[in-house]
Amino acid sequence: MSIHVPSDQQLAEALRQWLPDQRWFSAKDRGITQVTISSRVPLTADDGFAGEHVLIEVEFENGPSVRYQVPLGFRTHLSEPLLSWALPESATGSVAAYDGLHDPDVIARYLTALSAQEHLGGLRFETVPGVTIDTSEAGHVLGAEQSNTSLVFGETLLFKVFRQLEAGINPDVELHRALSEVGCEYVADLRGWVEADVDGEPTTLAMAQDFIENAADGWSMALISVRDLFTEADLHAAELGSDFAGDAERLGVAVAHVHADLARSLGSEERAPGESAIEGMRSRLDVAADAIPELAEHRAAIAAVYDEAAQSGPDTVQRIHGDLHLGQVLRTPSTWLLIDFEGEPIKSVAERRKPDSPLRDVAGMLRSFDYAGQHLLGQGAPNVTAQRAFRAIEWVDRNASAFCEGYASVTGADPRDQSALLRAYELDKAVYEAGYEARHRPSWLPLPLNAIGRLTASQ
């Protein structure tokens, strides 16, 4: 007997109540005024069970509306594991609705549709030519949810669902596809994707790629090295068994190869006459300094670095990662891999797809080294001694230098040779960090502020 799923009106009201509690919901500080169901694509149905792929538009008390996708399951009775993901029962009637990505029966349907390259009610499941998808593998949600939800099938296939949607091809699919086509060794291979037309434009809903077992993220590895350094306070960074410099150098090699492969696949160019990255940096500085008094004290010194960088002339631009840091790289037993090519989440898809300077990625990684080295000192932590502070700077400088040397071994040019421009990109990232910390983690604000002080010390 088929199940009677909730009406659009019932579902919209349930989602309105449920959304603010979801980790991937990006607008927790904005009151929801209305949820509209944009589409409901039936995925599967059985006795007492149904699954749908649901697209919604959420309107707020202020600011623009936002689109989300919420795969849903419907059952007459929920098992204990699914109760945690249920929508409010008062709004859905006698049938329980819940986040379908936590139901093995729902997510198995996505795998079979991808394998068969189905076109299902406006959803288009596509695979890379020559790829075969094993539909026998069971799937589960991978780790804690962030802005997206990732599933793993059989420890070999990663299926990432982009929760927040914006019309257009997601750079994560676009760049992985470009890198796969030129045989890049420093990314996990793309296997397929799901898309639908949104506002008349092909729009990425999800992507599938190889899942990498036995890999550690760069941030975790860096923190182990820093903590060991602080534990062995009488040792220098180079004397640690967990010295990170060798990995930092190999990471520089990997990033340089990815940049070269992106340029080979998608091209590069000089910035057009009259265009400059510096103007955008100045605008972001003005906005952030107006909101953060502690940052305003550095405004003149930062502006002086920007003025110096503006004299560097046009820089070469190409497609880049766009949001590169130690949490966006994985260390496998044999190499480093770059992941999550979506770009900065605060930018629109159109902005993320614009060519930019590779120095932005380099600066992002250098700022990440600084965060790793300094994070235990910047939050009012106990036992912060002059020796520890010195060791932290030593660790940061050692690994930043190793990264740049690795990068230069591939490109033939050390990023530090463009010192004024690189420093401007580092400051632009630090200004962004200051804004983030002031809003979300005020106790961390000294980290980017102290870095800004060091980066502008000669001004």
Tab-separated table of C-alpha atoms in Angstrom:
chain	number	residue	atom	x	y	z
A	1	MET	CA	0.000	0.000	0.000
A	2	SER	CA	1.425	3.379	-1.020
A	3	ILE	CA	2.102	5.969	1.632
A	4	HIS	CA	0.295	9.318	1.698
A	5	VAL	CA	3.094	11.887	1.891
A	6	PRO	CA	2.482	15.345	3.431
A	7	SER	CA	1.145	18.150	1.246
A	8	ASP	CA	3.356	21.022	0.100
A	9	GLN	CA	1.787	23.226	2.757
A	10	GLN	CA	2.401	20.718	5.545
A	11	LEU	CA	5.945	20.097	4.385
A	12	ALA	CA	6.776	23.807	4.101
A	13	GLU	CA	5.607	24.457	7.666
A	14	ALA	CA	7.557	21.479	9.013
A	15	LEU	CA	10.697	22.614	7.232
A	16	ARG	CA	10.289	26.168	8.538
A	17	GLN	CA	10.437	24.824	12.078
A	18	TRP	CA	13.169	22.257	11.396
A	19	LEU	CA	15.725	24.141	9.285
A	20	PRO	CA	17.278	26.429	11.949
A	21	ASP	CA	18.499	23.399	13.923
A	22	GLN	CA	20.422	21.867	11.016
A	23	ARG	CA	24.195	22.359	11.024
A	24	TRP	CA	24.296	22.979	7.287
A	25	PHE	CA	21.650	25.730	7.454
A	26	SER	CA	23.682	28.895	6.887
A	27	ALA	CA	21.192	31.537	8.048
A	28	LYS	CA	20.660	30.728	11.716
A	29	ASP	CA	20.809	34.423	12.630
A	30	ARG	CA	17.974	35.381	10.243
A	31	GLY	CA	14.340	34.807	11.071
A	32	ILE	CA	12.496	32.658	8.515
A	33	THR	CA	9.282	34.186	7.210
A	34	GLN	CA	8.351	31.590	4.607
A	35	VAL	CA	9.427	28.306	3.044
A	36	THR	CA	8.262	27.551	-0.493
A	37	ILE	CA	8.495	24.109	-2.074
A	38	SER	CA	10.100	24.591	-5.496
A	39	SER	CA	10.047	20.962	-6.607
A	40	ARG	CA	9.448	17.450	-5.291
A	41	VAL	CA	10.890	14.605	-7.345
A	42	PRO	CA	9.770	11.111	-6.259
A	43	LEU	CA	12.809	8.863	-5.835
A	44	THR	CA	11.421	5.615	-4.508
A	45	ALA	CA	8.310	4.176	-2.883
A	46	ASP	CA	7.414	0.933	-1.158
A	47	ASP	CA	4.912	-0.331	1.352
A	48	GLY	CA	4.909	2.283	4.158
A	49	PHE	CA	7.881	4.166	2.737
A	50	ALA	CA	8.715	6.888	0.171
A	51	GLY	CA	11.651	9.104	-0.731
A	52	GLU	CA	11.701	12.471	-2.504
A	53	HIS	CA	14.294	14.975	-3.663
A	54	VAL	CA	12.974	18.344	-2.490
A	55	LEU	CA	14.150	21.815	-3.512
A	56	ILE	CA	12.985	24.751	-1.412
A	57	GLU	CA	13.300	28.509	-1.273
A	58	VAL	CA	13.597	30.139	2.140
A	59	GLU	CA	12.620	33.761	2.715
A	60	PHE	CA	13.773	35.781	5.706
A	61	GLU	CA	12.900	38.862	7.715
A	62	ASN	CA	15.819	40.626	6.052
A	63	GLY	CA	18.151	39.954	3.165
A	64	PRO	CA	17.760	37.785	0.085
A	65	SER	CA	16.045	34.406	-0.074
A	66	VAL	CA	18.192	31.255	-0.214
A	67	ARG	CA	17.662	27.937	-2.000
A	68	TYR	CA	18.325	24.605	-0.335
A	69	GLN	CA	17.906	20.978	-1.254
A	70	VAL	CA	16.526	18.582	1.327
A	71	PRO	CA	16.259	14.928	0.285
A	72	LEU	CA	13.437	13.544	2.435
A	73	GLY	CA	12.178	10.166	3.494
A	74	PHE	CA	8.625	9.387	4.641
A	75	ARG	CA	7.638	6.448	6.815
A	76	THR	CA	4.661	5.495	8.933
A	77	HIS	CA	7.047	4.486	11.730
A	78	LEU	CA	10.632	5.629	12.337
A	79	SER	CA	13.453	3.488	13.639
A	80	GLU	CA	15.551	4.841	16.488
A	81	PRO	CA	18.422	6.091	14.240
A	82	LEU	CA	16.019	8.135	12.099
A	83	LEU	CA	14.222	9.826	15.012
A	84	SER	CA	17.086	12.310	15.388
A	85	TRP	CA	16.524	13.545	11.823
A	86	ALA	CA	12.721	13.819	11.910
A	87	LEU	CA	10.769	16.947	11.014
A	88	PRO	CA	8.157	18.083	13.582
A	89	GLU	CA	5.343	15.524	13.663
A	90	SER	CA	2.730	18.189	14.410
A	91	ALA	CA	3.219	19.620	10.918
A	92	THR	CA	3.427	16.424	8.856
A	93	GLY	CA	0.378	14.552	10.123
A	94	SER	CA	0.310	10.781	10.487
A	95	VAL	CA	3.351	10.217	8.249
A	96	ALA	CA	6.826	10.954	9.639
A	97	ALA	CA	9.156	13.014	7.438
A	98	TYR	CA	12.919	13.047	7.992
A	99	ASP	CA	16.271	13.847	6.399
A	100	GLY	CA	16.524	11.141	3.759
A	101	LEU	CA	20.324	11.235	3.558
A	102	HIS	CA	20.392	9.292	6.829
A	103	ASP	CA	18.241	6.480	5.423
A	104	PRO	CA	20.102	3.651	3.619
A	105	ASP	CA	17.058	3.010	1.399
A	106	VAL	CA	16.969	6.613	0.168
A	107	ILE	CA	20.669	7.021	-0.465
A	108	ALA	CA	20.840	3.668	-2.265
A	109	ARG	CA	18.422	5.144	-4.804
A	110	TYR	CA	20.848	7.955	-5.582
A	111	LEU	CA	23.555	5.372	-6.259
A	112	THR	CA	21.422	3.322	-8.658
A	113	ALA	CA	20.299	6.476	-10.484
A	114	LEU	CA	23.912	7.587	-10.866
A	115	SER	CA	24.988	4.165	-12.101
A	116	ALA	CA	22.243	4.139	-14.746
A	117	GLN	CA	22.710	7.844	-15.618
A	118	GLU	CA	18.993	8.359	-15.111
A	119	HIS	CA	17.085	11.518	-15.922
A	120	LEU	CA	14.497	11.565	-13.186
A	121	GLY	CA	11.863	14.289	-12.962
A	122	GLY	CA	14.269	17.084	-13.838
A	123	LEU	CA	17.233	15.527	-12.045
A	124	ARG	CA	20.066	14.493	-14.360
A	125	PHE	CA	22.496	11.864	-13.051
A	126	GLU	CA	25.720	11.894	-15.093
A	127	THR	CA	28.989	9.966	-14.899
A	128	VAL	CA	32.434	10.567	-16.352
A	129	PRO	CA	32.864	8.527	-19.567
A	130	GLY	CA	34.107	5.035	-18.836
A	131	VAL	CA	33.176	5.109	-15.149
A	132	THR	CA	31.228	2.221	-13.636
A	133	ILE	CA	29.367	2.738	-10.345
A	134	ASP	CA	29.070	-0.297	-8.040
A	135	THR	CA	25.473	-0.278	-6.764
A	136	SER	CA	26.041	-3.099	-4.288
A	137	GLU	CA	27.907	-0.910	-1.823
A	138	ALA	CA	26.072	0.330	1.285
A	139	GLY	CA	26.266	4.019	2.119
A	140	HIS	CA	26.421	6.176	5.227
A	141	VAL	CA	26.878	9.842	6.148
A	142	LEU	CA	30.515	10.778	6.579
A	143	GLY	CA	31.376	12.484	9.869
A	144	ALA	CA	29.887	15.732	11.135
A	145	GLU	CA	27.795	17.730	8.699
A	146	GLN	CA	29.013	21.169	7.745
A	147	SER	CA	27.748	23.283	4.850
A	148	ASN	CA	27.285	20.140	2.737
A	149	THR	CA	26.472	16.506	3.473
A	150	SER	CA	28.849	13.800	2.263
A	151	LEU	CA	28.030	10.117	1.918
A	152	VAL	CA	30.491	7.250	1.563
A	153	PHE	CA	29.613	4.079	-0.316
A	154	GLY	CA	31.709	1.030	0.476
A	155	GLU	CA	34.702	3.161	1.515
A	156	THR	CA	35.457	3.808	-2.162
A	157	LEU	CA	32.983	6.447	-3.414
A	158	LEU	CA	32.280	9.865	-1.900
A	159	PHE	CA	28.920	11.456	-2.786
A	160	LYS	CA	28.690	15.101	-1.737
A	161	VAL	CA	25.297	16.838	-1.649
A	162	PHE	CA	25.471	20.644	-1.845
A	163	ARG	CA	22.816	21.775	0.609
A	164	GLN	CA	22.685	25.468	-0.366
A	165	LEU	CA	22.072	26.028	-4.052
A	166	GLU	CA	22.871	28.833	-6.424
A	167	ALA	CA	22.200	28.672	-10.141
A	168	GLY	CA	25.239	27.519	-12.083
A	169	ILE	CA	27.846	24.769	-12.257
A	170	ASN	CA	29.580	24.338	-8.919
A	171	PRO	CA	33.351	24.963	-9.197
A	172	ASP	CA	34.007	21.764	-7.240
A	173	VAL	CA	32.657	19.727	-10.158
A	174	GLU	CA	34.025	22.022	-12.851
A	175	LEU	CA	37.604	22.079	-11.550
A	176	HIS	CA	37.733	18.407	-10.584
A	177	ARG	CA	36.550	17.560	-14.079
A	178	ALA	CA	39.185	19.812	-15.666
A	179	LEU	CA	41.932	18.347	-13.490
A	180	SER	CA	40.829	14.762	-14.118
A	181	GLU	CA	40.925	15.357	-17.873
A	182	VAL	CA	44.609	16.333	-17.752
A	183	GLY	CA	45.514	13.492	-15.387
A	184	CYS	CA	46.276	15.556	-12.296
A	185	GLU	CA	47.722	13.317	-9.582
A	186	TYR	CA	46.911	15.638	-6.684
A	187	VAL	CA	43.108	15.390	-6.560
A	188	ALA	CA	40.664	12.538	-6.071
A	189	ASP	CA	39.176	11.529	-9.421
A	190	LEU	CA	35.705	12.791	-10.303
A	191	ARG	CA	33.209	9.981	-11.013
A	192	GLY	CA	29.916	11.763	-11.634
A	193	TRP	CA	27.485	14.476	-10.646
A	194	VAL	CA	23.807	15.357	-10.358
A	195	GLU	CA	22.347	18.496	-11.877
A	196	ALA	CA	19.033	20.179	-12.598
A	197	ASP	CA	17.938	23.401	-14.242
A	198	VAL	CA	17.533	26.267	-11.771
A	199	ASP	CA	16.417	29.625	-13.175
A	200	GLY	CA	16.913	28.091	-16.610
A	201	GLU	CA	20.581	27.316	-15.924
A	202	PRO	CA	22.224	23.900	-15.392
A	203	THR	CA	22.971	23.763	-11.663
A	204	THR	CA	25.057	21.272	-9.688
A	205	LEU	CA	23.205	19.434	-6.925
A	206	ALA	CA	25.774	16.773	-5.974
A	207	MET	CA	29.047	15.207	-7.068
A	208	ALA	CA	30.683	11.795	-6.791
A	209	GLN	CA	34.416	11.173	-6.574
A	210	ASP	CA	36.877	8.629	-5.242
A	211	PHE	CA	36.878	8.339	-1.458
A	212	ILE	CA	40.391	8.298	-0.034
A	213	GLU	CA	40.980	5.863	2.803
A	214	ASN	CA	43.895	6.096	5.229
A	215	ALA	CA	44.265	9.852	4.750
A	216	ALA	CA	44.856	12.572	7.342
A	217	ASP	CA	43.886	16.196	6.866
A	218	GLY	CA	46.691	18.741	6.923
A	219	TRP	CA	45.260	20.738	9.815
A	220	SER	CA	45.251	17.740	12.174
A	221	MET	CA	48.802	16.825	11.186
A	222	ALA	CA	50.008	20.387	11.709
A	223	LEU	CA	48.400	20.604	15.150
A	224	ILE	CA	50.126	17.396	16.254
A	225	SER	CA	53.452	18.897	15.229
A	226	VAL	CA	52.774	22.158	17.097
A	227	ARG	CA	51.591	20.410	20.255
A	228	ASP	CA	54.682	18.202	20.241
A	229	LEU	CA	56.802	21.343	19.917
A	230	PHE	CA	55.154	22.898	22.946
A	231	THR	CA	55.503	19.672	24.932
A	232	GLU	CA	59.214	19.427	24.086
A	233	ALA	CA	59.861	23.101	24.793
A	234	ASP	CA	63.653	22.678	24.789
A	235	LEU	CA	63.660	21.386	21.203
A	236	HIS	CA	63.611	23.374	17.990
A	237	ALA	CA	61.013	22.610	15.320
A	238	ALA	CA	63.616	20.864	13.152
A	239	GLU	CA	64.449	18.485	16.001
A	240	LEU	CA	60.927	17.107	16.425
A	241	GLY	CA	60.026	13.613	15.353
A	242	SER	CA	56.795	15.172	14.071
A	243	ASP	CA	58.555	18.003	12.222
A	244	PHE	CA	56.109	19.128	9.529
A	245	ALA	CA	58.556	20.857	7.176
A	246	GLY	CA	59.043	17.893	4.861
A	247	ASP	CA	55.303	17.571	4.419
A	248	ALA	CA	54.971	21.336	3.996
A	249	GLU	CA	57.478	21.207	1.142
A	250	ARG	CA	55.659	18.309	-0.523
A	251	LEU	CA	52.397	20.215	-0.081
A	252	GLY	CA	53.925	23.172	-1.924
A	253	VAL	CA	54.816	20.786	-4.756
A	254	ALA	CA	51.236	19.490	-4.887
A	255	VAL	CA	49.666	22.973	-4.944
A	256	ALA	CA	52.035	24.111	-7.691
A	257	HIS	CA	51.178	21.093	-9.827
A	258	VAL	CA	47.447	21.709	-9.362
A	259	HIS	CA	47.902	25.339	-10.403
A	260	ALA	CA	49.900	24.275	-13.453
A	261	ASP	CA	47.292	21.672	-14.421
A	262	LEU	CA	44.435	24.166	-14.021
A	263	ALA	CA	46.272	26.635	-16.251
A	264	ARG	CA	46.964	23.896	-18.791
A	265	SER	CA	43.324	22.804	-18.833
A	266	LEU	CA	41.484	26.125	-18.523
A	267	GLY	CA	44.088	28.706	-19.521
A	268	SER	CA	45.654	31.743	-17.904
A	269	GLU	CA	45.912	35.422	-18.750
A	270	GLU	CA	47.181	38.741	-17.520
A	271	ARG	CA	44.682	40.845	-15.670
A	272	ALA	CA	43.055	43.285	-18.075
A	273	PRO	CA	44.419	46.856	-18.035
A	274	GLY	CA	42.682	48.868	-15.350
A	275	GLU	CA	41.725	45.764	-13.359
A	276	SER	CA	43.401	45.200	-10.031
A	277	ALA	CA	42.956	42.891	-7.093
A	278	ILE	CA	44.007	45.717	-4.795
A	279	GLU	CA	40.794	47.719	-5.162
A	280	GLY	CA	38.777	44.806	-3.845
A	281	MET	CA	41.189	44.458	-0.946
A	282	ARG	CA	40.772	48.131	-0.072
A	283	SER	CA	36.989	47.829	-0.126
A	284	ARG	CA	37.022	44.765	2.139
A	285	LEU	CA	39.402	46.527	4.527
A	286	ASP	CA	37.117	49.563	4.774
A	287	VAL	CA	34.075	47.426	5.585
A	288	ALA	CA	35.897	45.322	8.164
A	289	ALA	CA	37.725	48.229	9.835
A	290	ASP	CA	34.485	50.163	10.227
A	291	ALA	CA	33.012	47.188	12.102
A	292	ILE	CA	36.051	46.157	14.196
A	293	PRO	CA	37.747	48.907	16.242
A	294	GLU	CA	40.829	46.746	16.901
A	295	LEU	CA	41.328	46.302	13.164
A	296	ALA	CA	40.832	50.010	12.470
A	297	GLU	CA	44.057	50.686	14.366
A	298	HIS	CA	45.924	48.832	11.593
A	299	ARG	CA	44.054	50.401	8.673
A	300	ALA	CA	46.766	52.870	7.634
A	301	ALA	CA	49.557	50.290	7.779
A	302	ILE	CA	47.536	47.771	5.758
A	303	ALA	CA	46.629	50.430	3.194
A	304	ALA	CA	50.326	51.245	2.805
A	305	VAL	CA	51.053	47.602	1.894
A	306	TYR	CA	48.210	47.698	-0.612
A	307	ASP	CA	49.615	50.893	-2.150
A	308	GLU	CA	53.003	49.221	-2.546
A	309	ALA	CA	51.440	46.112	-4.094
A	310	ALA	CA	49.480	48.231	-6.569
A	311	GLN	CA	52.791	49.278	-8.111
A	312	SER	CA	53.668	45.671	-8.945
A	313	GLY	CA	51.892	45.824	-12.295
A	314	PRO	CA	49.343	43.335	-13.670
A	315	ASP	CA	49.510	39.807	-12.318
A	316	THR	CA	48.718	36.564	-14.099
A	317	VAL	CA	45.324	35.082	-13.293
A	318	GLN	CA	43.784	31.649	-13.820
A	319	ARG	CA	41.356	29.297	-12.118
A	320	ILE	CA	42.527	28.486	-8.598
A	321	HIS	CA	41.276	26.571	-5.555
A	322	GLY	CA	39.969	29.790	-4.005
A	323	ASP	CA	39.711	28.721	-0.349
A	324	LEU	CA	42.944	26.865	0.283
A	325	HIS	CA	44.054	26.017	3.809
A	326	LEU	CA	45.341	23.038	5.772
A	327	GLY	CA	41.828	21.685	6.259
A	328	GLN	CA	41.415	21.424	2.477
A	329	VAL	CA	44.276	18.992	1.887
A	330	LEU	CA	44.637	15.286	2.639
A	331	ARG	CA	47.863	13.390	3.227
A	332	THR	CA	47.708	9.885	1.828
A	333	PRO	CA	50.493	7.322	2.318
A	334	SER	CA	52.024	8.490	-0.969
A	335	THR	CA	51.082	12.119	-1.640
A	336	TRP	CA	48.999	15.209	-0.849
A	337	LEU	CA	45.543	15.705	-2.373
A	338	LEU	CA	43.609	18.982	-2.615
A	339	ILE	CA	39.874	18.757	-1.879
A	340	ASP	CA	36.778	20.989	-1.847
A	341	PHE	CA	37.235	23.294	-4.828
A	342	GLU	CA	34.023	25.206	-4.144
A	343	GLY	CA	35.840	28.452	-3.328
A	344	GLU	CA	35.014	30.963	-0.600
A	345	PRO	CA	31.459	30.312	0.608
A	346	ILE	CA	30.670	34.024	1.040
A	347	LYS	CA	31.158	34.596	-2.700
A	348	SER	CA	28.584	33.877	-5.375
A	349	VAL	CA	29.150	31.025	-7.814
A	350	ALA	CA	29.869	33.584	-10.549
A	351	GLU	CA	32.540	35.237	-8.396
A	352	ARG	CA	34.133	31.910	-7.478
A	353	ARG	CA	34.442	30.980	-11.147
A	354	LYS	CA	36.434	34.103	-12.039
A	355	PRO	CA	40.170	33.702	-12.695
A	356	ASP	CA	42.340	34.890	-9.824
A	357	SER	CA	45.992	34.981	-8.880
A	358	PRO	CA	47.625	31.735	-7.702
A	359	LEU	CA	49.120	33.909	-4.968
A	360	ARG	CA	45.705	33.940	-3.297
A	361	ASP	CA	45.968	30.187	-2.744
A	362	VAL	CA	49.569	30.509	-1.572
A	363	ALA	CA	48.585	33.258	0.856
A	364	GLY	CA	45.703	31.158	2.148
A	365	MET	CA	48.078	28.321	2.966
A	366	LEU	CA	50.588	30.655	4.629
A	367	ARG	CA	47.819	32.078	6.800
A	368	SER	CA	46.794	28.526	7.686
A	369	PHE	CA	50.339	27.731	8.846
A	370	ASP	CA	50.180	30.824	11.031
A	371	TYR	CA	46.861	29.743	12.545
A	372	ALA	CA	48.216	26.277	13.266
A	373	GLY	CA	51.348	27.616	14.905
A	374	GLN	CA	49.690	30.387	16.896
A	375	HIS	CA	46.273	29.014	17.836
A	376	LEU	CA	47.377	27.724	21.251
A	377	LEU	CA	48.721	31.183	22.120
A	378	GLY	CA	45.894	33.406	20.960
A	379	GLN	CA	42.942	32.458	23.138
A	380	GLY	CA	44.117	33.376	26.596
A	381	ALA	CA	45.615	29.910	26.965
A	382	PRO	CA	47.601	29.155	30.125
A	383	ASN	CA	51.358	28.687	30.192
A	384	VAL	CA	52.040	31.075	27.328
A	385	THR	CA	55.717	31.821	27.795
A	386	ALA	CA	58.172	33.835	25.756
A	387	GLN	CA	59.867	30.573	24.790
A	388	ARG	CA	56.611	29.080	23.505
A	389	ALA	CA	55.816	32.253	21.592
A	390	PHE	CA	59.270	32.116	19.985
A	391	ARG	CA	58.858	28.437	19.133
A	392	ALA	CA	55.478	29.120	17.519
A	393	ILE	CA	56.958	31.785	15.238
A	394	GLU	CA	59.841	29.464	14.451
A	395	TRP	CA	57.408	26.677	13.481
A	396	VAL	CA	55.363	29.002	11.253
A	397	ASP	CA	58.397	30.468	9.486
A	398	ARG	CA	59.990	27.061	8.954
A	399	ASN	CA	56.905	25.531	7.379
A	400	ALA	CA	55.951	28.586	5.333
A	401	SER	CA	59.465	28.622	3.872
A	402	ALA	CA	59.349	24.897	3.146
A	403	PHE	CA	55.988	25.278	1.400
A	404	CYS	CA	57.262	28.112	-0.802
A	405	GLU	CA	60.426	26.168	-1.645
A	406	GLY	CA	58.343	23.182	-2.686
A	407	TYR	CA	56.136	25.412	-4.810
A	408	ALA	CA	59.188	27.013	-6.444
A	409	SER	CA	60.707	23.608	-7.264
A	410	VAL	CA	57.815	23.106	-9.715
A	411	THR	CA	57.243	26.603	-11.062
A	412	GLY	CA	60.826	27.843	-11.061
A	413	ALA	CA	59.758	30.997	-9.208
A	414	ASP	CA	59.449	31.415	-5.452
A	415	PRO	CA	56.156	33.113	-4.495
A	416	ARG	CA	58.135	35.252	-2.049
A	417	ASP	CA	59.863	36.895	-5.019
A	418	GLN	CA	56.578	38.820	-5.433
A	419	SER	CA	56.830	39.923	-1.844
A	420	ALA	CA	54.642	43.031	-1.966
A	421	LEU	CA	51.790	41.314	-3.791
A	422	LEU	CA	51.996	38.148	-1.690
A	423	ARG	CA	51.951	40.195	1.504
A	424	ALA	CA	48.869	42.043	0.244
A	425	TYR	CA	47.064	38.743	-0.353
A	426	GLU	CA	48.073	37.549	3.124
A	427	LEU	CA	46.714	40.743	4.661
A	428	ASP	CA	43.490	40.461	2.678
A	429	LYS	CA	43.010	36.978	4.119
A	430	ALA	CA	43.866	38.180	7.629
A	431	VAL	CA	41.303	40.993	7.322
A	432	TYR	CA	38.687	38.396	6.358
A	433	GLU	CA	39.744	36.265	9.333
A	434	ALA	CA	39.418	39.234	11.674
A	435	GLY	CA	35.848	39.772	10.506
A	436	TYR	CA	35.015	36.111	10.993
A	437	GLU	CA	36.558	35.898	14.455
A	438	ALA	CA	34.928	39.128	15.624
A	439	ARG	CA	31.512	37.709	14.700
A	440	HIS	CA	31.892	34.081	15.710
A	441	ARG	CA	34.911	33.555	18.007
A	442	PRO	CA	35.946	36.838	19.654
A	443	SER	CA	38.579	35.079	21.767
A	444	TRP	CA	40.395	34.159	18.539
A	445	LEU	CA	40.519	37.736	17.215
A	446	PRO	CA	44.122	38.259	18.451
A	447	LEU	CA	45.350	35.623	15.976
A	448	PRO	CA	44.671	37.575	12.776
A	449	LEU	CA	45.352	40.914	14.489
A	450	ASN	CA	48.793	39.789	15.657
A	451	ALA	CA	49.535	38.481	12.183
A	452	ILE	CA	48.516	41.820	10.694
A	453	GLY	CA	50.929	43.511	13.094
A	454	ARG	CA	53.769	41.280	11.922
A	455	LEU	CA	52.903	41.659	8.215
A	456	THR	CA	52.846	45.464	8.466
A	457	ALA	CA	55.811	45.813	10.837
A	458	SER	CA	57.974	47.515	8.200
A	459	GLN	CA	55.343	50.105	7.272
